mmCIF file with all atom_site columns, C-alpha atoms in Angstrom:
data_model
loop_
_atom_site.group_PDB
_atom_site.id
_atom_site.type_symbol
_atom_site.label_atom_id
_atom_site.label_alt_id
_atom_site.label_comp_id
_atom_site.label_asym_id
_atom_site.label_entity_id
_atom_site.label_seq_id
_atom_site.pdbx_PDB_ins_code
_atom_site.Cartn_x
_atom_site.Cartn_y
_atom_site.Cartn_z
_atom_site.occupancy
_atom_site.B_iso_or_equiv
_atom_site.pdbx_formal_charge
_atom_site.auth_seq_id
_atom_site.auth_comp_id
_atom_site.auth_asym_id
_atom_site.auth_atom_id
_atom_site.pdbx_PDB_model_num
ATOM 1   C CA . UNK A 1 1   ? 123.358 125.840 176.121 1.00 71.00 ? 1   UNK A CA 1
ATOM 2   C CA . UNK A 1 2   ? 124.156 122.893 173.503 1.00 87.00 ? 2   UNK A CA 1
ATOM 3   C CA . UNK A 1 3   ? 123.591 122.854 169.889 1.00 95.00 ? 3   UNK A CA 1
ATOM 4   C CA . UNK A 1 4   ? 120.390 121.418 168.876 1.00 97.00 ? 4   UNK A CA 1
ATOM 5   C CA . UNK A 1 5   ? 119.603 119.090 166.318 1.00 97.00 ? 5   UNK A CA 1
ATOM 6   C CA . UNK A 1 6   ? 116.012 119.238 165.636 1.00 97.00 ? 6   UNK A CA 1
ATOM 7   C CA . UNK A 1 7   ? 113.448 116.967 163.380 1.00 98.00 ? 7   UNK A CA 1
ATOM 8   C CA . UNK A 1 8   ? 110.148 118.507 161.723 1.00 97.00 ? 8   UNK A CA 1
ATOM 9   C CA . UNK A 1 9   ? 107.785 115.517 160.756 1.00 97.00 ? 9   UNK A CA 1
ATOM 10  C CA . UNK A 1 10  ? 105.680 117.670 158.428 1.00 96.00 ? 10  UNK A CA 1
ATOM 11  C CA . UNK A 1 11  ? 103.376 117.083 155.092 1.00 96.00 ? 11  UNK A CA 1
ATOM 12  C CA . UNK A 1 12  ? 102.329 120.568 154.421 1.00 95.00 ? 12  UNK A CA 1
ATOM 13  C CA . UNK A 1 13  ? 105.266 122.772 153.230 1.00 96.00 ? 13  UNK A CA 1
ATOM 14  C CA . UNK A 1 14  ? 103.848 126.051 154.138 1.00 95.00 ? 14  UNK A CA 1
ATOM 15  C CA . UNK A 1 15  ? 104.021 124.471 157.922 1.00 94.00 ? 15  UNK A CA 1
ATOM 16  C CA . UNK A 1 16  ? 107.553 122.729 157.465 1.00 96.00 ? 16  UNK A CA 1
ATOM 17  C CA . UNK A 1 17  ? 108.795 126.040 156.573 1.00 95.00 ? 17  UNK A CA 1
ATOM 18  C CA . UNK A 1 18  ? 107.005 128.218 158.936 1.00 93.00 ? 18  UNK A CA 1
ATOM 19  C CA . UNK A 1 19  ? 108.329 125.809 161.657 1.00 94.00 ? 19  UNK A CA 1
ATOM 20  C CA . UNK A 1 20  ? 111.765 125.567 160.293 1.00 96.00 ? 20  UNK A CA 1
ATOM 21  C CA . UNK A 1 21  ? 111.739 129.313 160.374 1.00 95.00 ? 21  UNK A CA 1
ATOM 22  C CA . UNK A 1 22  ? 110.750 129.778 163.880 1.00 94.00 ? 22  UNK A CA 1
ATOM 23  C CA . UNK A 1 23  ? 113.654 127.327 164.891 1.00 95.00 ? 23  UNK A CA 1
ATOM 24  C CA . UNK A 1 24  ? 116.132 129.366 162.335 1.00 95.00 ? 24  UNK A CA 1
ATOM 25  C CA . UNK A 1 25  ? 115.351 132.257 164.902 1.00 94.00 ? 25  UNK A CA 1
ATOM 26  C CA . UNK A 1 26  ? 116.293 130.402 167.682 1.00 94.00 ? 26  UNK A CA 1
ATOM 27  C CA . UNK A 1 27  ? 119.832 130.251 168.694 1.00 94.00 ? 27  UNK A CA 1
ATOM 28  C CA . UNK A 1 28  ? 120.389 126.822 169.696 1.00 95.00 ? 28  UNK A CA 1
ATOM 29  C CA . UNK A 1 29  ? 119.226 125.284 167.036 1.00 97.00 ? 29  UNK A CA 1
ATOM 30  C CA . UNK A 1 30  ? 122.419 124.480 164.518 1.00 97.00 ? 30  UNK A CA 1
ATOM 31  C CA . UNK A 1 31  ? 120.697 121.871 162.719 1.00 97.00 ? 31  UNK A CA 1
ATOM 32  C CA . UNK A 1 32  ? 116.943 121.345 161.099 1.00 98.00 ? 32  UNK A CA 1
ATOM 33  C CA . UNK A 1 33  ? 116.025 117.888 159.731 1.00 98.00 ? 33  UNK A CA 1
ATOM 34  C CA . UNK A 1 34  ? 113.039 118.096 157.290 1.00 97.00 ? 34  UNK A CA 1
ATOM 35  C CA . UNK A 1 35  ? 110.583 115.531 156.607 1.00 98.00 ? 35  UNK A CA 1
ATOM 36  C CA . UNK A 1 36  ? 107.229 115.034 154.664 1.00 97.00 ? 36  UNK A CA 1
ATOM 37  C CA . UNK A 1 37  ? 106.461 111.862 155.823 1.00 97.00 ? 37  UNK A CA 1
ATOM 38  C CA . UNK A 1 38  ? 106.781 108.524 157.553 1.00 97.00 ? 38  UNK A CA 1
ATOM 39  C CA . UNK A 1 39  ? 109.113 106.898 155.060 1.00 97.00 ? 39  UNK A CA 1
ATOM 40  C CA . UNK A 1 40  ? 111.289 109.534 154.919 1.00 97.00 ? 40  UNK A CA 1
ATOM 41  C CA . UNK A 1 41  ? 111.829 109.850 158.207 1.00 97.00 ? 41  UNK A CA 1
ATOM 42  C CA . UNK A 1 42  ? 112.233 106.262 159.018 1.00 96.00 ? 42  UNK A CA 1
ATOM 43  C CA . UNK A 1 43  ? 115.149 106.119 155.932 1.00 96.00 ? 43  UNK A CA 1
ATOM 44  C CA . UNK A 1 44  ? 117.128 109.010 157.523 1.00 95.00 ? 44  UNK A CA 1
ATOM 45  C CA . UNK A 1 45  ? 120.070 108.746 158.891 1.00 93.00 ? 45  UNK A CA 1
ATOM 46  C CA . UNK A 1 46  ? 119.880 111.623 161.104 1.00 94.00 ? 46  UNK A CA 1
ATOM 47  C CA . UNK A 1 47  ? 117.165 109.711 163.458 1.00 95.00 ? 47  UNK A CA 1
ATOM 48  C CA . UNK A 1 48  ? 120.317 109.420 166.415 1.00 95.00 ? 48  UNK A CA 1
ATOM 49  C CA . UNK A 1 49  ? 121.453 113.109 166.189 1.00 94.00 ? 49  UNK A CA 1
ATOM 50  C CA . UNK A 1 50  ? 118.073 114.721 166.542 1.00 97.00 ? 50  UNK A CA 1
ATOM 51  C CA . UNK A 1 51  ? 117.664 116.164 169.828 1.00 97.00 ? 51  UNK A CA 1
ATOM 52  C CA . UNK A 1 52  ? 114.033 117.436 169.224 1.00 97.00 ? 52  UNK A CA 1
ATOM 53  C CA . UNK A 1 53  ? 111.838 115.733 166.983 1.00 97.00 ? 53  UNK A CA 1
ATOM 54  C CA . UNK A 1 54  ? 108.223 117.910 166.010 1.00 96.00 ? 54  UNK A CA 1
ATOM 55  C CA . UNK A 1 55  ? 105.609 115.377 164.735 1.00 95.00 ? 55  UNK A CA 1
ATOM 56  C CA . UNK A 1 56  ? 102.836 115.901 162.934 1.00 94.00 ? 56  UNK A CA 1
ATOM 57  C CA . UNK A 1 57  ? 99.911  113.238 163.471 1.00 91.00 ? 57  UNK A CA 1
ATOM 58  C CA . UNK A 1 58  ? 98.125  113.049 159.823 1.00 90.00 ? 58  UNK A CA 1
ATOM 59  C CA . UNK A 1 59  ? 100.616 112.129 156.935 1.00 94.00 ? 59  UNK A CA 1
ATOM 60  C CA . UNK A 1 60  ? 100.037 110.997 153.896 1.00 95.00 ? 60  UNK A CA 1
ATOM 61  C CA . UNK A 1 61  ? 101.730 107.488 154.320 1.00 96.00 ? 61  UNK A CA 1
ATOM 62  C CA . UNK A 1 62  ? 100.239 107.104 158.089 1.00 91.00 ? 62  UNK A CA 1
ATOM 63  C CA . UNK A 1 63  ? 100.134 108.447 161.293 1.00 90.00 ? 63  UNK A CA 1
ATOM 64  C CA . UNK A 1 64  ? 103.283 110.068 163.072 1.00 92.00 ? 64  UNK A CA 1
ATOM 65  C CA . UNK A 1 65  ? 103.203 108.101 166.080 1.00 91.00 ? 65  UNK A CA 1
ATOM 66  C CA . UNK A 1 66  ? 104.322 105.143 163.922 1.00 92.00 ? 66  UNK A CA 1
ATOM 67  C CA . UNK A 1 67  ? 107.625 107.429 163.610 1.00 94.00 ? 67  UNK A CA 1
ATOM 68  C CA . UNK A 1 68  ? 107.058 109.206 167.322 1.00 93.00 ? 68  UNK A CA 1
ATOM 69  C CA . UNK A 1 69  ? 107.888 104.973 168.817 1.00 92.00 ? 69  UNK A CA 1
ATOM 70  C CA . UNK A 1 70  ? 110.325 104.555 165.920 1.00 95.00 ? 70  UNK A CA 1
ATOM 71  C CA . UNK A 1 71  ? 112.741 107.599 167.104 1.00 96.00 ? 71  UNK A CA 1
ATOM 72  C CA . UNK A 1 72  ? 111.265 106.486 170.862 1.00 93.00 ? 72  UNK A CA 1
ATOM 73  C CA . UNK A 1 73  ? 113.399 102.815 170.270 1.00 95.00 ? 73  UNK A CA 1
ATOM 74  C CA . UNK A 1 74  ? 116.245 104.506 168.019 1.00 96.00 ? 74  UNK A CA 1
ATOM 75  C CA . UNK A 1 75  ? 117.251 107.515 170.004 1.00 96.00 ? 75  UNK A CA 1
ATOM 76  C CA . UNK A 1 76  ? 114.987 107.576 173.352 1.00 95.00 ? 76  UNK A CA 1
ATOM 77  C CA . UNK A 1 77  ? 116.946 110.925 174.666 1.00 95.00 ? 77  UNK A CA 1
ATOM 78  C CA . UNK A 1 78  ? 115.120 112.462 171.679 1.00 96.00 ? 78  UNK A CA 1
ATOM 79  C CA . UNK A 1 79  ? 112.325 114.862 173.027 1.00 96.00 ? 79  UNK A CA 1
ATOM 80  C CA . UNK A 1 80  ? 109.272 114.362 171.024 1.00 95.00 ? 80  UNK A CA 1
ATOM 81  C CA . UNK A 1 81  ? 106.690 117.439 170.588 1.00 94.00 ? 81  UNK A CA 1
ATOM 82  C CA . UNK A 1 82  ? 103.759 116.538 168.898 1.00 92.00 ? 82  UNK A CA 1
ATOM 83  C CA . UNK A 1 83  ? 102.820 119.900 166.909 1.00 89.00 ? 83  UNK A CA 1
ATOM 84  C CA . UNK A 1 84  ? 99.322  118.808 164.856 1.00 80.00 ? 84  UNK A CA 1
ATOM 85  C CA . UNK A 1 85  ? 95.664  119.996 164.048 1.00 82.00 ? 85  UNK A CA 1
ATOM 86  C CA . UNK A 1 86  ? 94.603  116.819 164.812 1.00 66.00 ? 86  UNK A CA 1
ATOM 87  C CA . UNK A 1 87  ? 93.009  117.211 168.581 1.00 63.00 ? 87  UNK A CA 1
ATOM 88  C CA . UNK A 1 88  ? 90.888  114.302 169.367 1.00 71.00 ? 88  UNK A CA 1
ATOM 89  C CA . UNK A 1 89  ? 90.743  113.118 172.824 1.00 71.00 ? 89  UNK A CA 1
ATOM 90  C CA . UNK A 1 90  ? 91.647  109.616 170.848 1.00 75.00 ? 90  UNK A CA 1
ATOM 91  C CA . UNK A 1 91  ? 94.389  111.269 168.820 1.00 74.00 ? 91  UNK A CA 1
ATOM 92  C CA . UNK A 1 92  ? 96.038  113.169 171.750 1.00 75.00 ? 92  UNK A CA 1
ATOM 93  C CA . UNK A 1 93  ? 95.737  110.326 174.235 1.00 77.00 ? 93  UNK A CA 1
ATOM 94  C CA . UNK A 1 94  ? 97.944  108.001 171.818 1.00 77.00 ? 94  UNK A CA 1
ATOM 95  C CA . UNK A 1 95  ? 100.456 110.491 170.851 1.00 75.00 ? 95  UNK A CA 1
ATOM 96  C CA . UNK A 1 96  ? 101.412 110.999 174.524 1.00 75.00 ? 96  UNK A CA 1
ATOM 97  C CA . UNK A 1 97  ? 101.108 107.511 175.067 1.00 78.00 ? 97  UNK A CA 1
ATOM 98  C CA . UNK A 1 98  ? 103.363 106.735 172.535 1.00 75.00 ? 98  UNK A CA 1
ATOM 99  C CA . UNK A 1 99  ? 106.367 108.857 174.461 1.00 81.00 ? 99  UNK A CA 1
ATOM 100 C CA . UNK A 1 100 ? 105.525 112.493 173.157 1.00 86.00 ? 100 UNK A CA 1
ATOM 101 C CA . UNK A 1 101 ? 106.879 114.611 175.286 1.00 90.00 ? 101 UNK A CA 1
ATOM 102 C CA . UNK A 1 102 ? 104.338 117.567 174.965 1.00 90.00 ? 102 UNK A CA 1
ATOM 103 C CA . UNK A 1 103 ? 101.478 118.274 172.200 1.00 87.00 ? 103 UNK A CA 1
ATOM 104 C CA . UNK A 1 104 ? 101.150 121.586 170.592 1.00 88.00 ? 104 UNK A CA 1
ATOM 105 C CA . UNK A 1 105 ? 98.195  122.796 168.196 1.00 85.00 ? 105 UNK A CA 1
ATOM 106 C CA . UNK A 1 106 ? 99.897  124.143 165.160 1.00 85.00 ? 106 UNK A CA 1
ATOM 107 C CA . UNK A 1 107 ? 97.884  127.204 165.846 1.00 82.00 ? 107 UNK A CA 1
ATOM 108 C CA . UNK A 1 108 ? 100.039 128.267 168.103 1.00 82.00 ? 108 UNK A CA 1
ATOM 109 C CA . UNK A 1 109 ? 102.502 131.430 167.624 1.00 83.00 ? 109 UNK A CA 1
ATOM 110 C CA . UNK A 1 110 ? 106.086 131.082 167.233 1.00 81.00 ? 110 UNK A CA 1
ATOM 111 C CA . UNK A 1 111 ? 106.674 132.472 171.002 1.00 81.00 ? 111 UNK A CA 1
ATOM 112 C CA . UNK A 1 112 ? 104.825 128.793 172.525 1.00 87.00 ? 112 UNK A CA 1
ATOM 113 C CA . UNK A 1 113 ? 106.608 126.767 169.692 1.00 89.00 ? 113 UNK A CA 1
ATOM 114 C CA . UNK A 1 114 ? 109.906 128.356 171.220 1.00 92.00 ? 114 UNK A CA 1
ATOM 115 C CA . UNK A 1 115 ? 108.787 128.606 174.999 1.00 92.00 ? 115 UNK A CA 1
ATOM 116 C CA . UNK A 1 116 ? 107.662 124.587 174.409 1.00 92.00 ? 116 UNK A CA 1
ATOM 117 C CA . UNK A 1 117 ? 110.846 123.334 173.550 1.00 93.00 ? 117 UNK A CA 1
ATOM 118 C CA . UNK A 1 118 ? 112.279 125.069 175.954 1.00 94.00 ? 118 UNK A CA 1
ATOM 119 C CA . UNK A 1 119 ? 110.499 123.722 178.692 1.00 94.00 ? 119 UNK A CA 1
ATOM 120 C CA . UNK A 1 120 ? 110.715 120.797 176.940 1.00 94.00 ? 120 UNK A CA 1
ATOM 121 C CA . UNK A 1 121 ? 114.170 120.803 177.924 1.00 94.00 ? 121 UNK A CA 1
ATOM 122 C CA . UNK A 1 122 ? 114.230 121.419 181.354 1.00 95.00 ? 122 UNK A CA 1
ATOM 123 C CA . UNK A 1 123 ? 112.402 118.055 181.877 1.00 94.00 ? 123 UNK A CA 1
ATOM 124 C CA . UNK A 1 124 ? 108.770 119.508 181.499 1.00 94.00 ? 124 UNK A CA 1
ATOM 125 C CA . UNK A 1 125 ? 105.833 118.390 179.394 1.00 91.00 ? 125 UNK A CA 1
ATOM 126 C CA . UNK A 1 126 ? 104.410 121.642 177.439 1.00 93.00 ? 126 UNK A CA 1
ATOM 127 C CA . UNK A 1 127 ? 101.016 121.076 175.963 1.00 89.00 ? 127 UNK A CA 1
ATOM 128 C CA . UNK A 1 128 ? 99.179  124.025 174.715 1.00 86.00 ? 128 UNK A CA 1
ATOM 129 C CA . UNK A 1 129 ? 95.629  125.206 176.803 1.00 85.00 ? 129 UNK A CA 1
ATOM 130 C CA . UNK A 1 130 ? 93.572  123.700 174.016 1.00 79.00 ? 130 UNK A CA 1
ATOM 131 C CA . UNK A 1 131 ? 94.809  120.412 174.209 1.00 81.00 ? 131 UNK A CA 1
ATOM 132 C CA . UNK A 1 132 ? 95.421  120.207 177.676 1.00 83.00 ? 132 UNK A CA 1
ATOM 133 C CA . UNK A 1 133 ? 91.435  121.532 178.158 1.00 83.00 ? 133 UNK A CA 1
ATOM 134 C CA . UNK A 1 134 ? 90.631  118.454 175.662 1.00 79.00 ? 134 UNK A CA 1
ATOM 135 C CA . UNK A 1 135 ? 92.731  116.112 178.013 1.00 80.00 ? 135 UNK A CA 1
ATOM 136 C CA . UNK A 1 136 ? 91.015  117.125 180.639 1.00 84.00 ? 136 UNK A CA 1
ATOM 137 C CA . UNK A 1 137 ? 87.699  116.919 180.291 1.00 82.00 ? 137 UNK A CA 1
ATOM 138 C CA . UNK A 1 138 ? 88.565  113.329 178.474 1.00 79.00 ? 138 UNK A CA 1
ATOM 139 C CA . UNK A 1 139 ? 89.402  112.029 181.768 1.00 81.00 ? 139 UNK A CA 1
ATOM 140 C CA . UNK A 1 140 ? 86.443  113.861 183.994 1.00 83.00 ? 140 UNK A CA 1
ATOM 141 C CA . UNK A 1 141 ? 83.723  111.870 184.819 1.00 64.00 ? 141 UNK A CA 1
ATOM 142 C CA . UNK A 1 142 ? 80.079  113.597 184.971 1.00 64.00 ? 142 UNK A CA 1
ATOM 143 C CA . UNK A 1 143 ? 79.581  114.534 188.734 1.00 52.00 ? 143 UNK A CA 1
ATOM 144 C CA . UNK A 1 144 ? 76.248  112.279 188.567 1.00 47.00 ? 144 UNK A CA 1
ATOM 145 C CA . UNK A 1 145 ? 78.129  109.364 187.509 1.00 51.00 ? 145 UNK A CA 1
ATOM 146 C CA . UNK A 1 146 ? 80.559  109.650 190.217 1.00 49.00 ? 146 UNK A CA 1
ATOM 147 C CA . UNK A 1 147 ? 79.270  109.155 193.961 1.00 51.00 ? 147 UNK A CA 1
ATOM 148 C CA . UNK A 1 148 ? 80.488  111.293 196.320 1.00 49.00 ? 148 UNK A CA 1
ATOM 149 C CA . UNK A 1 149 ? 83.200  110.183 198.929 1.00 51.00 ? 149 UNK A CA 1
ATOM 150 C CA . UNK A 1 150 ? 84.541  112.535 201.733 1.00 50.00 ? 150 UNK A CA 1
ATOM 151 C CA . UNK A 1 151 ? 87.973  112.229 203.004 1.00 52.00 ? 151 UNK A CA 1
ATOM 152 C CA . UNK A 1 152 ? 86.391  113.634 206.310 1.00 49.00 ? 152 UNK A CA 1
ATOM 153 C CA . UNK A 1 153 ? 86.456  111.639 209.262 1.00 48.00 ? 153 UNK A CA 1
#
């Protein structure tokens, strides 16, 4: 496997680190690009060697999407994880609009944050059970609202 260069968009350093430490642990990872916030991010000039970027949503100078569609136009082979505690419908919706490739909660252990990027990777879209429950009842209808239509003929 290739040497990864990987981006954590993070405010809070307890977080940063206990993210940066879970990648530490994980053998393709040669490089770790930190960042606290939006401007930082957007001055780096590491943006084109990331091959992961994990985004937080809230940050203190704006949301993370606003850097999720910057590294989307300056390096679009850059897989984007959003890893957050924000889990609107609203919130979640707009990150994976925005060309996330998968949405974590930061809840989750350092096993998923590893098992994510690598299916990540192979071309998948990991979102953790919480947020993918959230997605989907976003996008149900109520039964009573919808009429029913049989296939059958």
């Amino acid at each position: 496997m290739k040497k990864l260069s990987v981006g954590i968009l993070e405010d809070d350093p307890t977080i940063a680190d206990r993210l940066s430490a879970i990648l530490s642990s994980y053998e393709p990872v040669e490089k770790i690009h930190l960042f606290g916030d939006n401007s930082a991010f957007s001055d780096s000039h590491a943006l084109q060697q990331m091959d992961i970027l994990l985004a937080d949503i809230a940050l203190p100078d704006g949301t993370g999407i606003d850097s999720i569609q910057l590294m989307s136009e300056v390096n679009p082979d850059c897989l984007i994880i959003v890893i957050t505690a924000k889990n609107g419908a609203n919130t979640v919706m707009k990150a994976i609009q925005s060309v996330a490739n998968g949405y974590l909660h930061k809840s989750d252990d350092s096993l998923e944050i590893v098992e994510s990027i690598e299916s990540a990777l192979a071309g998948e879209s990991p979102i953790s059970p919480s947020i993918a429950s959230l997605i989907i009842k976003s996008l149900q209808k109520p039964a009573a609202a919808t009429p029913a239509t049989g296939d059958a003929q």
